GROMACS .gro file of C-alpha atoms in nm:
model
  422
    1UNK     CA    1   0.000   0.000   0.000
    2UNK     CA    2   0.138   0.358  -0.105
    3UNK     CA    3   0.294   0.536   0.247
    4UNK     CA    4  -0.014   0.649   0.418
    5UNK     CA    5   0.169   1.069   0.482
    6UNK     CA    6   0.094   1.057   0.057
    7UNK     CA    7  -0.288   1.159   0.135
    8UNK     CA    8  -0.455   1.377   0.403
    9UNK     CA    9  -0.724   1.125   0.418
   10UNK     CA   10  -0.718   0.742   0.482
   11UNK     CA   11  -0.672   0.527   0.202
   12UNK     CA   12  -0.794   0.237   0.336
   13UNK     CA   13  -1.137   0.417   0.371
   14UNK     CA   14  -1.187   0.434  -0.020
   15UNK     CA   15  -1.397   0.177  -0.214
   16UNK     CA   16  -1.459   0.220  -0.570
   17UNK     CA   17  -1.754   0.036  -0.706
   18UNK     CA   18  -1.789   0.014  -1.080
   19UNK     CA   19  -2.039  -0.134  -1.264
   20UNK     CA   20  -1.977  -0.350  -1.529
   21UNK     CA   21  -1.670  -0.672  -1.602
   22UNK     CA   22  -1.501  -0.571  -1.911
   23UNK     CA   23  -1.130  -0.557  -1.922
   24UNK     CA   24  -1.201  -0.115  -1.842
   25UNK     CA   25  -1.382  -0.236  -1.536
   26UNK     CA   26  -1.071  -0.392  -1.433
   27UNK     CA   27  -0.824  -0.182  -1.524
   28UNK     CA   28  -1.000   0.098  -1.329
   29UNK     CA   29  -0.994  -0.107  -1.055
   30UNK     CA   30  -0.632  -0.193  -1.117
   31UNK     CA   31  -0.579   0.151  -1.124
   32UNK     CA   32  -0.716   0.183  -0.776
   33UNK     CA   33  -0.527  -0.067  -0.631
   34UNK     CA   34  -0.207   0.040  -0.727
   35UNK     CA   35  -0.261   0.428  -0.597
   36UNK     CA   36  -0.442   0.350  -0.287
   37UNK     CA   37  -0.372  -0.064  -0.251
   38UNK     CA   38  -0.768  -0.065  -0.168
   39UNK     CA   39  -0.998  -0.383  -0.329
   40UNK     CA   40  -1.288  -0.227  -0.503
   41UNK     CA   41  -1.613  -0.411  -0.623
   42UNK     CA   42  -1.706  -0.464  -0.988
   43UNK     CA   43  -2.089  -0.533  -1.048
   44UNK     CA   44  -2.169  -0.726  -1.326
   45UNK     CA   45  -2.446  -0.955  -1.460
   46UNK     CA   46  -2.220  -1.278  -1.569
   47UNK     CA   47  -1.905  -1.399  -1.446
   48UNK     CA   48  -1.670  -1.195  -1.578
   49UNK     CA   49  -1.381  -1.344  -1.730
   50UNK     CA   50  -1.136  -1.046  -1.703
   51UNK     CA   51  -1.156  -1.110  -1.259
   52UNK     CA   52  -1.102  -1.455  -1.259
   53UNK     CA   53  -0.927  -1.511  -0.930
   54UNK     CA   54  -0.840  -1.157  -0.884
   55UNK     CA   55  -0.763  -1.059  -0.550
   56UNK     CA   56  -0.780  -0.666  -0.608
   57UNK     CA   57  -1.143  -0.668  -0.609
   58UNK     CA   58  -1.484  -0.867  -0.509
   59UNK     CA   59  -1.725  -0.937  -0.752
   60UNK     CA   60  -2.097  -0.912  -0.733
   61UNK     CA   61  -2.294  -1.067  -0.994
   62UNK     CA   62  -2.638  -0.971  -1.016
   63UNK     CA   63  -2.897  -1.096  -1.257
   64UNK     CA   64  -3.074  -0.815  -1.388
   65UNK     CA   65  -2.909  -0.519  -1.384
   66UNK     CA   66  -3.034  -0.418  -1.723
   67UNK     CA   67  -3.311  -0.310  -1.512
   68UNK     CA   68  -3.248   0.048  -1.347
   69UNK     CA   69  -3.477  -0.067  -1.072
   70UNK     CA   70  -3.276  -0.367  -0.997
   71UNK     CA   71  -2.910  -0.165  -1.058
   72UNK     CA   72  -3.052   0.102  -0.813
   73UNK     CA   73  -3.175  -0.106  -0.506
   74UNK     CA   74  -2.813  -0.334  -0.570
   75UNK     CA   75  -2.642  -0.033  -0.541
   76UNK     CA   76  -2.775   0.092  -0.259
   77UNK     CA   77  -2.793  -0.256  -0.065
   78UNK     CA   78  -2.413  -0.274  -0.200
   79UNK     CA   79  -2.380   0.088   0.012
   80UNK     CA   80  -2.542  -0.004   0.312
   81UNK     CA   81  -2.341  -0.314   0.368
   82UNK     CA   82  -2.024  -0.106   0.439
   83UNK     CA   83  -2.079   0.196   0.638
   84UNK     CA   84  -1.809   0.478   0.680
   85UNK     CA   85  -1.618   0.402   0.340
   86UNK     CA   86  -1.601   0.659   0.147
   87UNK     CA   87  -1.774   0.523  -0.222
   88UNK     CA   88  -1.703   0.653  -0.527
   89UNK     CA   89  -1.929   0.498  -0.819
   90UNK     CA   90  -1.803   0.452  -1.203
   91UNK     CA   91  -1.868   0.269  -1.497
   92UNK     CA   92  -1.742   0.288  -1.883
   93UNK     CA   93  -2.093   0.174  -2.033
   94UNK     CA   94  -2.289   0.462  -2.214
   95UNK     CA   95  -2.627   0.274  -2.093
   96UNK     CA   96  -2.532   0.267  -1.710
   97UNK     CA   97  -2.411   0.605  -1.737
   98UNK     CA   98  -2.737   0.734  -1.892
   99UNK     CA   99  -2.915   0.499  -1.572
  100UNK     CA  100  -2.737   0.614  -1.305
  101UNK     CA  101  -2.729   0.968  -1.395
  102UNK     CA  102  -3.081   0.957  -1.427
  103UNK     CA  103  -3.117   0.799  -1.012
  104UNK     CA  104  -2.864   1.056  -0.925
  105UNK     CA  105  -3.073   1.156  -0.650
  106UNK     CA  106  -3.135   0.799  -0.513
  107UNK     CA  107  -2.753   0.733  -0.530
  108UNK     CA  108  -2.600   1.066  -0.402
  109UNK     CA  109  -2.693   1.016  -0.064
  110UNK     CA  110  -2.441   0.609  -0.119
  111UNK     CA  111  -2.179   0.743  -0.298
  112UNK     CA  112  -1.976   0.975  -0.474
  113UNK     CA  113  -2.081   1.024  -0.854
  114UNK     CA  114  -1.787   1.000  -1.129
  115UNK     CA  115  -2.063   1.084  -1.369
  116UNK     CA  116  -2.198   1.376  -1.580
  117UNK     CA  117  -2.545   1.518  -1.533
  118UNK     CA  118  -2.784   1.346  -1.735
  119UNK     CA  119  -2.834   1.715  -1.899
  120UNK     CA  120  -2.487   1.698  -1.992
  121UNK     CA  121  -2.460   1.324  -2.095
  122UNK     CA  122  -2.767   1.387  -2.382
  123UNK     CA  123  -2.568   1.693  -2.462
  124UNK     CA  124  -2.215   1.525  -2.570
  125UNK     CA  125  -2.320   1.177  -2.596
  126UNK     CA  126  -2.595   1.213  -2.859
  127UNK     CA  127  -2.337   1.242  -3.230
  128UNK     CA  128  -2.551   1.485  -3.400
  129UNK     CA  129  -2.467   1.714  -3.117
  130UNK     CA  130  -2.126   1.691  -3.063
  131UNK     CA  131  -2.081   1.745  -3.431
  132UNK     CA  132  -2.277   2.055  -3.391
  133UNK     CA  133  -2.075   2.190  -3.077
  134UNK     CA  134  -1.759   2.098  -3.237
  135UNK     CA  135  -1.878   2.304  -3.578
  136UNK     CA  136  -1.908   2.606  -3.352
  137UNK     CA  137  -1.594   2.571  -3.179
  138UNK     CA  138  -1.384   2.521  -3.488
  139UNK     CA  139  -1.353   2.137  -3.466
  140UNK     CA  140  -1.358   1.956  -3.755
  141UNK     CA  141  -1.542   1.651  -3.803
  142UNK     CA  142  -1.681   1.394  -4.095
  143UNK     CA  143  -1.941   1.467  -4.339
  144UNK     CA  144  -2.229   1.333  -4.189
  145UNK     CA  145  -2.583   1.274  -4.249
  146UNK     CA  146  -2.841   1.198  -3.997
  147UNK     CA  147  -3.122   1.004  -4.076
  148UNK     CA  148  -3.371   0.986  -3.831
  149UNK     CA  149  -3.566   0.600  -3.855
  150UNK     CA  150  -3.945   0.709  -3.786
  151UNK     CA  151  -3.909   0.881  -4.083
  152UNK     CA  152  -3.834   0.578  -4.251
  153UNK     CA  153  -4.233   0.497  -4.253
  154UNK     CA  154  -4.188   0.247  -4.570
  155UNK     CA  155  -3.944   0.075  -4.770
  156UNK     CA  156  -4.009   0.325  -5.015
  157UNK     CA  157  -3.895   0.592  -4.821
  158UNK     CA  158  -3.562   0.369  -4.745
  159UNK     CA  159  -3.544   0.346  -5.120
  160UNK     CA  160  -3.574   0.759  -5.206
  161UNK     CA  161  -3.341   0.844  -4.906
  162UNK     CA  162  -3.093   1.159  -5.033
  163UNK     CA  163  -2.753   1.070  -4.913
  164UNK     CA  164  -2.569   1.300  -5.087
  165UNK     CA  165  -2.241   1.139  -4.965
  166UNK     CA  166  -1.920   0.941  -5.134
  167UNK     CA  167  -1.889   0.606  -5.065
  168UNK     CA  168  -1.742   0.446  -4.874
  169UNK     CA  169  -1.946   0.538  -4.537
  170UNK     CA  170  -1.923   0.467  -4.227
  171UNK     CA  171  -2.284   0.413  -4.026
  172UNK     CA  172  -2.310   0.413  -3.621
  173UNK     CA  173  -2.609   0.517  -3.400
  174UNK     CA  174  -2.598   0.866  -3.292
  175UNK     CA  175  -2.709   0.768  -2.906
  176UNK     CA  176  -2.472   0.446  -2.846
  177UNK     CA  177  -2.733   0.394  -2.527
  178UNK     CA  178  -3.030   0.389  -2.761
  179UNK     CA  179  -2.895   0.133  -2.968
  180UNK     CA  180  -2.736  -0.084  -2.679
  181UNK     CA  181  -3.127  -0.262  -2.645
  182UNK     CA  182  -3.189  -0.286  -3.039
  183UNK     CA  183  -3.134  -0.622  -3.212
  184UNK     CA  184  -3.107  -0.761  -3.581
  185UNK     CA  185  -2.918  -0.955  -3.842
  186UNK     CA  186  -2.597  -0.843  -3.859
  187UNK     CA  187  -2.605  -0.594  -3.599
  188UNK     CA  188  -2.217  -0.426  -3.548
  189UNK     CA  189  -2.107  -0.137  -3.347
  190UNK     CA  190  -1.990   0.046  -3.615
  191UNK     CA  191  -2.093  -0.042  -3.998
  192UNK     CA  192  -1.893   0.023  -4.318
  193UNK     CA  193  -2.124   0.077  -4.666
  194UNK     CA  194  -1.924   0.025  -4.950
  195UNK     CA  195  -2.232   0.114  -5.182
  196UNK     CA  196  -2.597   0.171  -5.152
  197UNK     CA  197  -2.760  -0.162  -5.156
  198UNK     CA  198  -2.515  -0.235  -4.797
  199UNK     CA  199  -2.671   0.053  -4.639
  200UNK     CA  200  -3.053   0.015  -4.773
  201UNK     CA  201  -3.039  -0.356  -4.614
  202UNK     CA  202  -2.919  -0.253  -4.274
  203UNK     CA  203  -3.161   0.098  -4.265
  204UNK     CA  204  -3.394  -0.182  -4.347
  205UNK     CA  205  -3.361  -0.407  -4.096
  206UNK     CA  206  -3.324  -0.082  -3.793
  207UNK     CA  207  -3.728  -0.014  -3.908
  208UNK     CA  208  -3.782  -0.314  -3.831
  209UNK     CA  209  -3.646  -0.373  -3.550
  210UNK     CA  210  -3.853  -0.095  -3.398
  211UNK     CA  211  -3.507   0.144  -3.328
  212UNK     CA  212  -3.648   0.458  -3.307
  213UNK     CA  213  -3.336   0.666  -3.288
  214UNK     CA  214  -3.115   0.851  -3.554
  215UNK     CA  215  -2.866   0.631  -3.751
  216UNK     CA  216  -2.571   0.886  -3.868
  217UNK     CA  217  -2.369   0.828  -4.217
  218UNK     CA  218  -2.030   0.978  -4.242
  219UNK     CA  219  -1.771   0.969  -4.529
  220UNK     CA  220  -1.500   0.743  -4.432
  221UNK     CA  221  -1.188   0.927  -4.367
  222UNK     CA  222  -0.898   0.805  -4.610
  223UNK     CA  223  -0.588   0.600  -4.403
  224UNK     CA  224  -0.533   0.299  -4.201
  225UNK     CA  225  -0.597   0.222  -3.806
  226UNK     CA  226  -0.245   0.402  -3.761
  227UNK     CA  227  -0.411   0.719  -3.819
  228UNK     CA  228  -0.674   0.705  -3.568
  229UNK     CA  229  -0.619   0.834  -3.210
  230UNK     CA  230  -0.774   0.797  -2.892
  231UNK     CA  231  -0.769   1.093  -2.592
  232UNK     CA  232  -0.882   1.052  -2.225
  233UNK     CA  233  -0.956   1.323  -1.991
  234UNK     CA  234  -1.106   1.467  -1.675
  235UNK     CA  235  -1.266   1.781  -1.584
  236UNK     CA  236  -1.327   1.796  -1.233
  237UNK     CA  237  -1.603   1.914  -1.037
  238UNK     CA  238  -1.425   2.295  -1.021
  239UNK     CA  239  -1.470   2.338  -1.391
  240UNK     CA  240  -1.067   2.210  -1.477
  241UNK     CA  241  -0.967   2.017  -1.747
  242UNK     CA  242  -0.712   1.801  -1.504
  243UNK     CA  243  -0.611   1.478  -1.754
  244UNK     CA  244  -0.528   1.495  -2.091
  245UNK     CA  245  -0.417   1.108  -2.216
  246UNK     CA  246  -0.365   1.062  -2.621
  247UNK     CA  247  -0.223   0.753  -2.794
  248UNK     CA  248  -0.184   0.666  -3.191
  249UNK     CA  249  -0.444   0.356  -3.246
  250UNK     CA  250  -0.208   0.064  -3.379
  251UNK     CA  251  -0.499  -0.209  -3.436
  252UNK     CA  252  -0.863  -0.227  -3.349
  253UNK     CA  253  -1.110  -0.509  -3.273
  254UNK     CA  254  -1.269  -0.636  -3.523
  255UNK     CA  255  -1.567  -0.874  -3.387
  256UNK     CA  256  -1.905  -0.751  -3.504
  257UNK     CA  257  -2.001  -0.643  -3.108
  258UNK     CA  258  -1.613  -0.467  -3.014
  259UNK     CA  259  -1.557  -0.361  -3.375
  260UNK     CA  260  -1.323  -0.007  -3.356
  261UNK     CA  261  -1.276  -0.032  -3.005
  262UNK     CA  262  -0.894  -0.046  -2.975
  263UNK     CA  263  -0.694  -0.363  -2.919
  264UNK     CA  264  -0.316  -0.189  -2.915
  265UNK     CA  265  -0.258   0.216  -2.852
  266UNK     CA  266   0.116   0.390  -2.893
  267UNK     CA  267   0.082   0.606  -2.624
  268UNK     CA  268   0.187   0.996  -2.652
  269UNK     CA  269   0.108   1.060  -2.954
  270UNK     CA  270  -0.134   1.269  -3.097
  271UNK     CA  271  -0.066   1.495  -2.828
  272UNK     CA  272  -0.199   1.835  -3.097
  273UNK     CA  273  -0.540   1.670  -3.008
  274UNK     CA  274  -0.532   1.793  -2.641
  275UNK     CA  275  -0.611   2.172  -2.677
  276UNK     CA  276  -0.932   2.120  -2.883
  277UNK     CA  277  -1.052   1.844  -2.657
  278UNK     CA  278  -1.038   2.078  -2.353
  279UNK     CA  279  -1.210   2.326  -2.570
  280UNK     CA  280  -1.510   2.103  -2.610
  281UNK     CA  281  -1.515   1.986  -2.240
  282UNK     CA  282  -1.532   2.379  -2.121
  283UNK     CA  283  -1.761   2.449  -2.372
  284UNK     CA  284  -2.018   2.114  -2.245
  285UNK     CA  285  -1.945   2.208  -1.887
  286UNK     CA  286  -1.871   1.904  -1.865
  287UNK     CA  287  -1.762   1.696  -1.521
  288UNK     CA  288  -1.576   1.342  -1.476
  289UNK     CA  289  -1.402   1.110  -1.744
  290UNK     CA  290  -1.426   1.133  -2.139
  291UNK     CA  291  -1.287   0.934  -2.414
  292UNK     CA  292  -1.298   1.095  -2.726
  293UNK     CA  293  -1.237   0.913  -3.099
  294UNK     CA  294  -1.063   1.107  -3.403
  295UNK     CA  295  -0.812   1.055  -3.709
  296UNK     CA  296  -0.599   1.222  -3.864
  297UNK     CA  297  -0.711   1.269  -4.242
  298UNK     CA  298  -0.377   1.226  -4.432
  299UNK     CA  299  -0.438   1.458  -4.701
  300UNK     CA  300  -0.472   1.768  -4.472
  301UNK     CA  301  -0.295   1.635  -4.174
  302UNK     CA  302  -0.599   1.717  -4.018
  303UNK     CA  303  -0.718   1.566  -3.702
  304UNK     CA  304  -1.139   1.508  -3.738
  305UNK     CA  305  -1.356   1.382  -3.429
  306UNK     CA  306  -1.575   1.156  -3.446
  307UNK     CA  307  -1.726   1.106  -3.113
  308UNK     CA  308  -1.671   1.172  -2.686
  309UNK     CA  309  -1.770   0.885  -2.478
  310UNK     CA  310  -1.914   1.012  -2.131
  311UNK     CA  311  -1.715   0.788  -1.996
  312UNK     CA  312  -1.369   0.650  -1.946
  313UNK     CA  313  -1.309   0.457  -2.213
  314UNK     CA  314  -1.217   0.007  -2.219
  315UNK     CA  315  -0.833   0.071  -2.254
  316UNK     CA  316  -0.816   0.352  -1.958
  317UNK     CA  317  -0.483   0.099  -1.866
  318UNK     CA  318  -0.288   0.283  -2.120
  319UNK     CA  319  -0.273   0.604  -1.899
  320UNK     CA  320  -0.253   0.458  -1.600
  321UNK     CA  321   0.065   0.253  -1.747
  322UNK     CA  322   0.187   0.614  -1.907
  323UNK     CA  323   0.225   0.753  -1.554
  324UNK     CA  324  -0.063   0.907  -1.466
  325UNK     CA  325  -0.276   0.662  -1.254
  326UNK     CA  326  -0.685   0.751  -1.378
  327UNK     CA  327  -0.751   0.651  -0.993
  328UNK     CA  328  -0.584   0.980  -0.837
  329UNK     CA  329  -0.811   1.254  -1.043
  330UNK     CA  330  -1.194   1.179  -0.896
  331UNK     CA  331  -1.019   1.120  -0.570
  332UNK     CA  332  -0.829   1.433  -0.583
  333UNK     CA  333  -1.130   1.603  -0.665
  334UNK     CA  334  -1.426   1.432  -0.513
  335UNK     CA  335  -1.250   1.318  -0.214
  336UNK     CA  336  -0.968   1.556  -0.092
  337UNK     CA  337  -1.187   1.851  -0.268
  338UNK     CA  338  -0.879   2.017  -0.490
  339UNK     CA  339  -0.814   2.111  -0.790
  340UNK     CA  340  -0.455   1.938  -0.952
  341UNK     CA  341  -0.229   2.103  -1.169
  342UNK     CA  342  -0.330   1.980  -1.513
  343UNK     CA  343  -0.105   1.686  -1.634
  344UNK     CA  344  -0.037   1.600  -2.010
  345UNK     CA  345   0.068   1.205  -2.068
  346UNK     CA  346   0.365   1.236  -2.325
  347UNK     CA  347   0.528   0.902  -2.232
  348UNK     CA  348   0.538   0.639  -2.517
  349UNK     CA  349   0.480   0.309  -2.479
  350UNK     CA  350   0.283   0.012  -2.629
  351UNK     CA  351  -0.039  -0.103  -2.458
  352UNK     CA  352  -0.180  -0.402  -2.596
  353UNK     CA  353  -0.448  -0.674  -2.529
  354UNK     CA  354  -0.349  -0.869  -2.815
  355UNK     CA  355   0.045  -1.136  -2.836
  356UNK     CA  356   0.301  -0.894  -2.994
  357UNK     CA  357   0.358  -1.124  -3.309
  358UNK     CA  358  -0.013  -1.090  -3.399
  359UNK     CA  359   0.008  -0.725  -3.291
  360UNK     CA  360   0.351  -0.657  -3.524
  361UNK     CA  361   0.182  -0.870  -3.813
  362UNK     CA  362  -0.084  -0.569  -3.853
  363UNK     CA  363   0.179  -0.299  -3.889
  364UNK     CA  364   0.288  -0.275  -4.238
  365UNK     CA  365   0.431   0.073  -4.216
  366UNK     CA  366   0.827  -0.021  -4.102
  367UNK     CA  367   0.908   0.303  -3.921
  368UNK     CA  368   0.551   0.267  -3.687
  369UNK     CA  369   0.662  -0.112  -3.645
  370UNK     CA  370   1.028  -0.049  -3.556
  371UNK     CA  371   0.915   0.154  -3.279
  372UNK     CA  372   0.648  -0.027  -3.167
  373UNK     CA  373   0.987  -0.311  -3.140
  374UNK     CA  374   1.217  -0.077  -2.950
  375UNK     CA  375   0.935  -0.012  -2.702
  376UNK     CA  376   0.882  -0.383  -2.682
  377UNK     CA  377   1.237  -0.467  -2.647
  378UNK     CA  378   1.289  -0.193  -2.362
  379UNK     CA  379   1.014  -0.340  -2.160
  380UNK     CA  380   0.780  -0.059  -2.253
  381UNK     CA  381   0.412  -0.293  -2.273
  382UNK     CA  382   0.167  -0.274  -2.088
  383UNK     CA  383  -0.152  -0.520  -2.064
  384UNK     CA  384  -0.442  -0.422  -1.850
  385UNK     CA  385  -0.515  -0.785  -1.734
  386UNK     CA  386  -0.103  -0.918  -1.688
  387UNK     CA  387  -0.088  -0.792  -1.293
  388UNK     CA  388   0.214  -0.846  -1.104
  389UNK     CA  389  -0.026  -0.794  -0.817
  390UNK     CA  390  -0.291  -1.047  -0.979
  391UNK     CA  391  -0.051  -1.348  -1.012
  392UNK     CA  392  -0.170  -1.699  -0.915
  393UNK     CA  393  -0.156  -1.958  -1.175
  394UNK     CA  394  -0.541  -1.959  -1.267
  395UNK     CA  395  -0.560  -1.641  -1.341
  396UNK     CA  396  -0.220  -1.601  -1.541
  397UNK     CA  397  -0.340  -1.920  -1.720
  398UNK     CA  398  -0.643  -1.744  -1.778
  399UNK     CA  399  -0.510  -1.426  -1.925
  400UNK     CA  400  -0.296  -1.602  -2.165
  401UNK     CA  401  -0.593  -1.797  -2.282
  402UNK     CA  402  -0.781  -1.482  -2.353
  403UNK     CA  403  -0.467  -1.295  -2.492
  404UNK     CA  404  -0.410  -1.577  -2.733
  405UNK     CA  405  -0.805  -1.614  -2.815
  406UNK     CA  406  -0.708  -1.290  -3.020
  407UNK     CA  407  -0.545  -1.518  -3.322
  408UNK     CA  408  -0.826  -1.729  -3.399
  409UNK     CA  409  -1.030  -1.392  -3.379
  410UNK     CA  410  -0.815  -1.178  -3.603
  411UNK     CA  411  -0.774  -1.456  -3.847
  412UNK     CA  412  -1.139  -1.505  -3.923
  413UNK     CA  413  -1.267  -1.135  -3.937
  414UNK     CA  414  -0.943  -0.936  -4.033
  415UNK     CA  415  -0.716  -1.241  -4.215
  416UNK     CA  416  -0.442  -0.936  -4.331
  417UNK     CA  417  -0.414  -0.558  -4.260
  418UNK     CA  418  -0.581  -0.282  -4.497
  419UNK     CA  419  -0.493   0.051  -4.620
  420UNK     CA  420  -0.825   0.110  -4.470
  421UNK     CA  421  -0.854  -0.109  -4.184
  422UNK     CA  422  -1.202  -0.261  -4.309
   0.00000   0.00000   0.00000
């Protein structure tokens, strides 16, 4: 445990509580138990395979918890079962942070809230807005256009849809917690259209499926997964930007249900992104963790956003293993009550969920690849789940197994890189 004269409170008092198992849920966790050396609880509705016999945290599966009502009263039982620890309460899922924003009042009197209003969280979370916000702050982002589904009455209407876009597009809800609870045939995270009749089948199957919400088409920025960054930040409760986090994206998933979420970052790069980020999060009033996407369009050198998560993001590990430990900035703020000198992670090094040979066989470009190697060979990788402070055989037989799982994933839905990574 860090030397107790660090903090002018007790350590030991702290129990984060985050809802959800993904490999974020644990590295924020992680996170916390390397600062503070405290076990926090993850709540999740399945085993989850990322805290297999982990011993820096308790897990609490609860069926249900798709339900607010059910995530609520857990939450508050969860509260009530250890009195006098101070609580702070997290996730990195855009459809618990819409639900617990919206029981803020039922949960503020349990624990302390790293989450933005709900006000705020339809403001930045919703796509169409952000790409409005960003227009008036000088931001640039893809040409988009939204179509909003009820409008879609027939297939007619799919059928006489203006899109008066080049191919290839790139399709995505613009309310990621809208779209969470809609199902159909070849459902993805993110879609790619390479030409009309793509995009009238899955516009098609949306009506159907009774989603409601606005579907947003964007022209695909030229350039490979190389050229796409990822930034994290925090804005604290004082109205300071206190976190600023970029990395170069070296290789994304590429499963229909993960696809673009990033499997390998090259931290400290990307770093021109910071001051417009900041911009935004002033300009939202926004408070807690955000984790925004962009890329930089090679023809202008041009960095475009895509999207802010109100949330930290899955890989909030490569941060943490940059030298800035995501743990110490709600603390600092919601628990000591400061303000921190703003901090800028410049520090390169590779994080990666995936083996490095599988990694180094998507790089193509040799100066990227020769120093993703000199990071690798000076011990400079970092993977969320591989825990010197996590170590008993299960679990490091575990990790490997899901580590390795990558291959046989890779192989069948991205055989060889892309110029485009599609």
């Amino acid at each position: 445990m860090p030397e107790a004269d660090r903090h002018d409170f007790d350590p030991s008092a702290l129990l984060p509580v985050v809802v959800g198992g993904d490999i974020g849920a644990y590295a924020l966790l992680r996170a916390f138990h390397e600062e503070y050396g405290v076990r926090g609880v993850a709540i999740s509705s399945v085993e989850p395979s990322p805290f297999i016999d982990t011993r820096i945290a308790d897990v609490l599966v609860q069926r249900g918890i798709a339900d607010e009502t059910v995530l609520v009263q857990t939450l508050v039982e969860l509260a009530q079962q250890h009195p006098g620890r101070i609580r702070l309460l997290m996730t990195n899922a855009d459809w618990f942070v819409r639900t617990l924003s919206a029981h803020r009042e039922q949960l503020e009197p349990h624990y302390r809230l790293v989450l933005p209003s709900p006000e705020t969280f339809d403001a930045v979370s919703d796509k169409e807005r952000f790409a409005a916000l960003c227009e008036k702050l000088g931001i640039a982002t893809p040409r988009t256009v939204a179509v909003h589904l009820p409008d879609l009455d027939d297939d007619a209407a799919v059928a006489a849809l203006d899109v008066p876009l080049r191919y290839p597009l790139i399709g995505k809800p613009a309310s990621s917690a809208d779209y969470h609870a809609v199902d159909f045939v070849g459902k993805q995270k993110v879609h790619h259209f390479a030409g009309r009749a793509e995009l009238e089948i899955v516009l098609l199957r949306l009506r159907a499926a009774g989603y409601a919400g606005t579907f947003l088409l964007q022209e695909f920025v030229p350039g490979g997964e190389p050229q796409l960054g990822s930034l994290t930040a925090y804005r604290d409760s004082h109205g300071e930007v206190t976190l600023l986090a970029t990395g170069r994206v070296l290789l994304q998933e590429h499963t229909p249900d993960a696809l673009g979420i990033p499997a390998a970052i090259l931290t400290g790069d990307f770093t021109e992104a910071m001051e417009p980020a900041a911009r935004f999060l002033d300009a939202a009033d926004y408070f807690g963790f955000a984790n925004f996407d962009f890329k930089q369009d090679p023809r202008t050198g041009e960095l475009v956003f895509f999207e802010v998560n109100p949330r930290i993001g899955r890989n909030n590990y490569y941060v943490t293993a940059a030298g800035h430990n995501v743990a110490r900035f709600p603390v600092e703020d919601l628990v000591a009550g400061r303000s921190v000198p703003q901090e800028r992670a410049t520090a390169h090094l590779v994080y990666s969920v995936v083996p490095r040979l599988l990694l180094l066989r998507y790089l193509p470009e040799r100066a990227l690849r020769s120093r993703v190697v000199r990071l690798m060979r000076q011990g400079r990788v970092a993977h969320p789940l591989a825990n010197p402070a996590d170590g008993s055989p299960q679990r490091r037989a575990s990790v490997l197994a899901m580590t390795t799982n990558h291959v046989r994933k890779f192989l069948r839905t991205y055989p060889r890189p892309t110029d485009t990574g599609l």
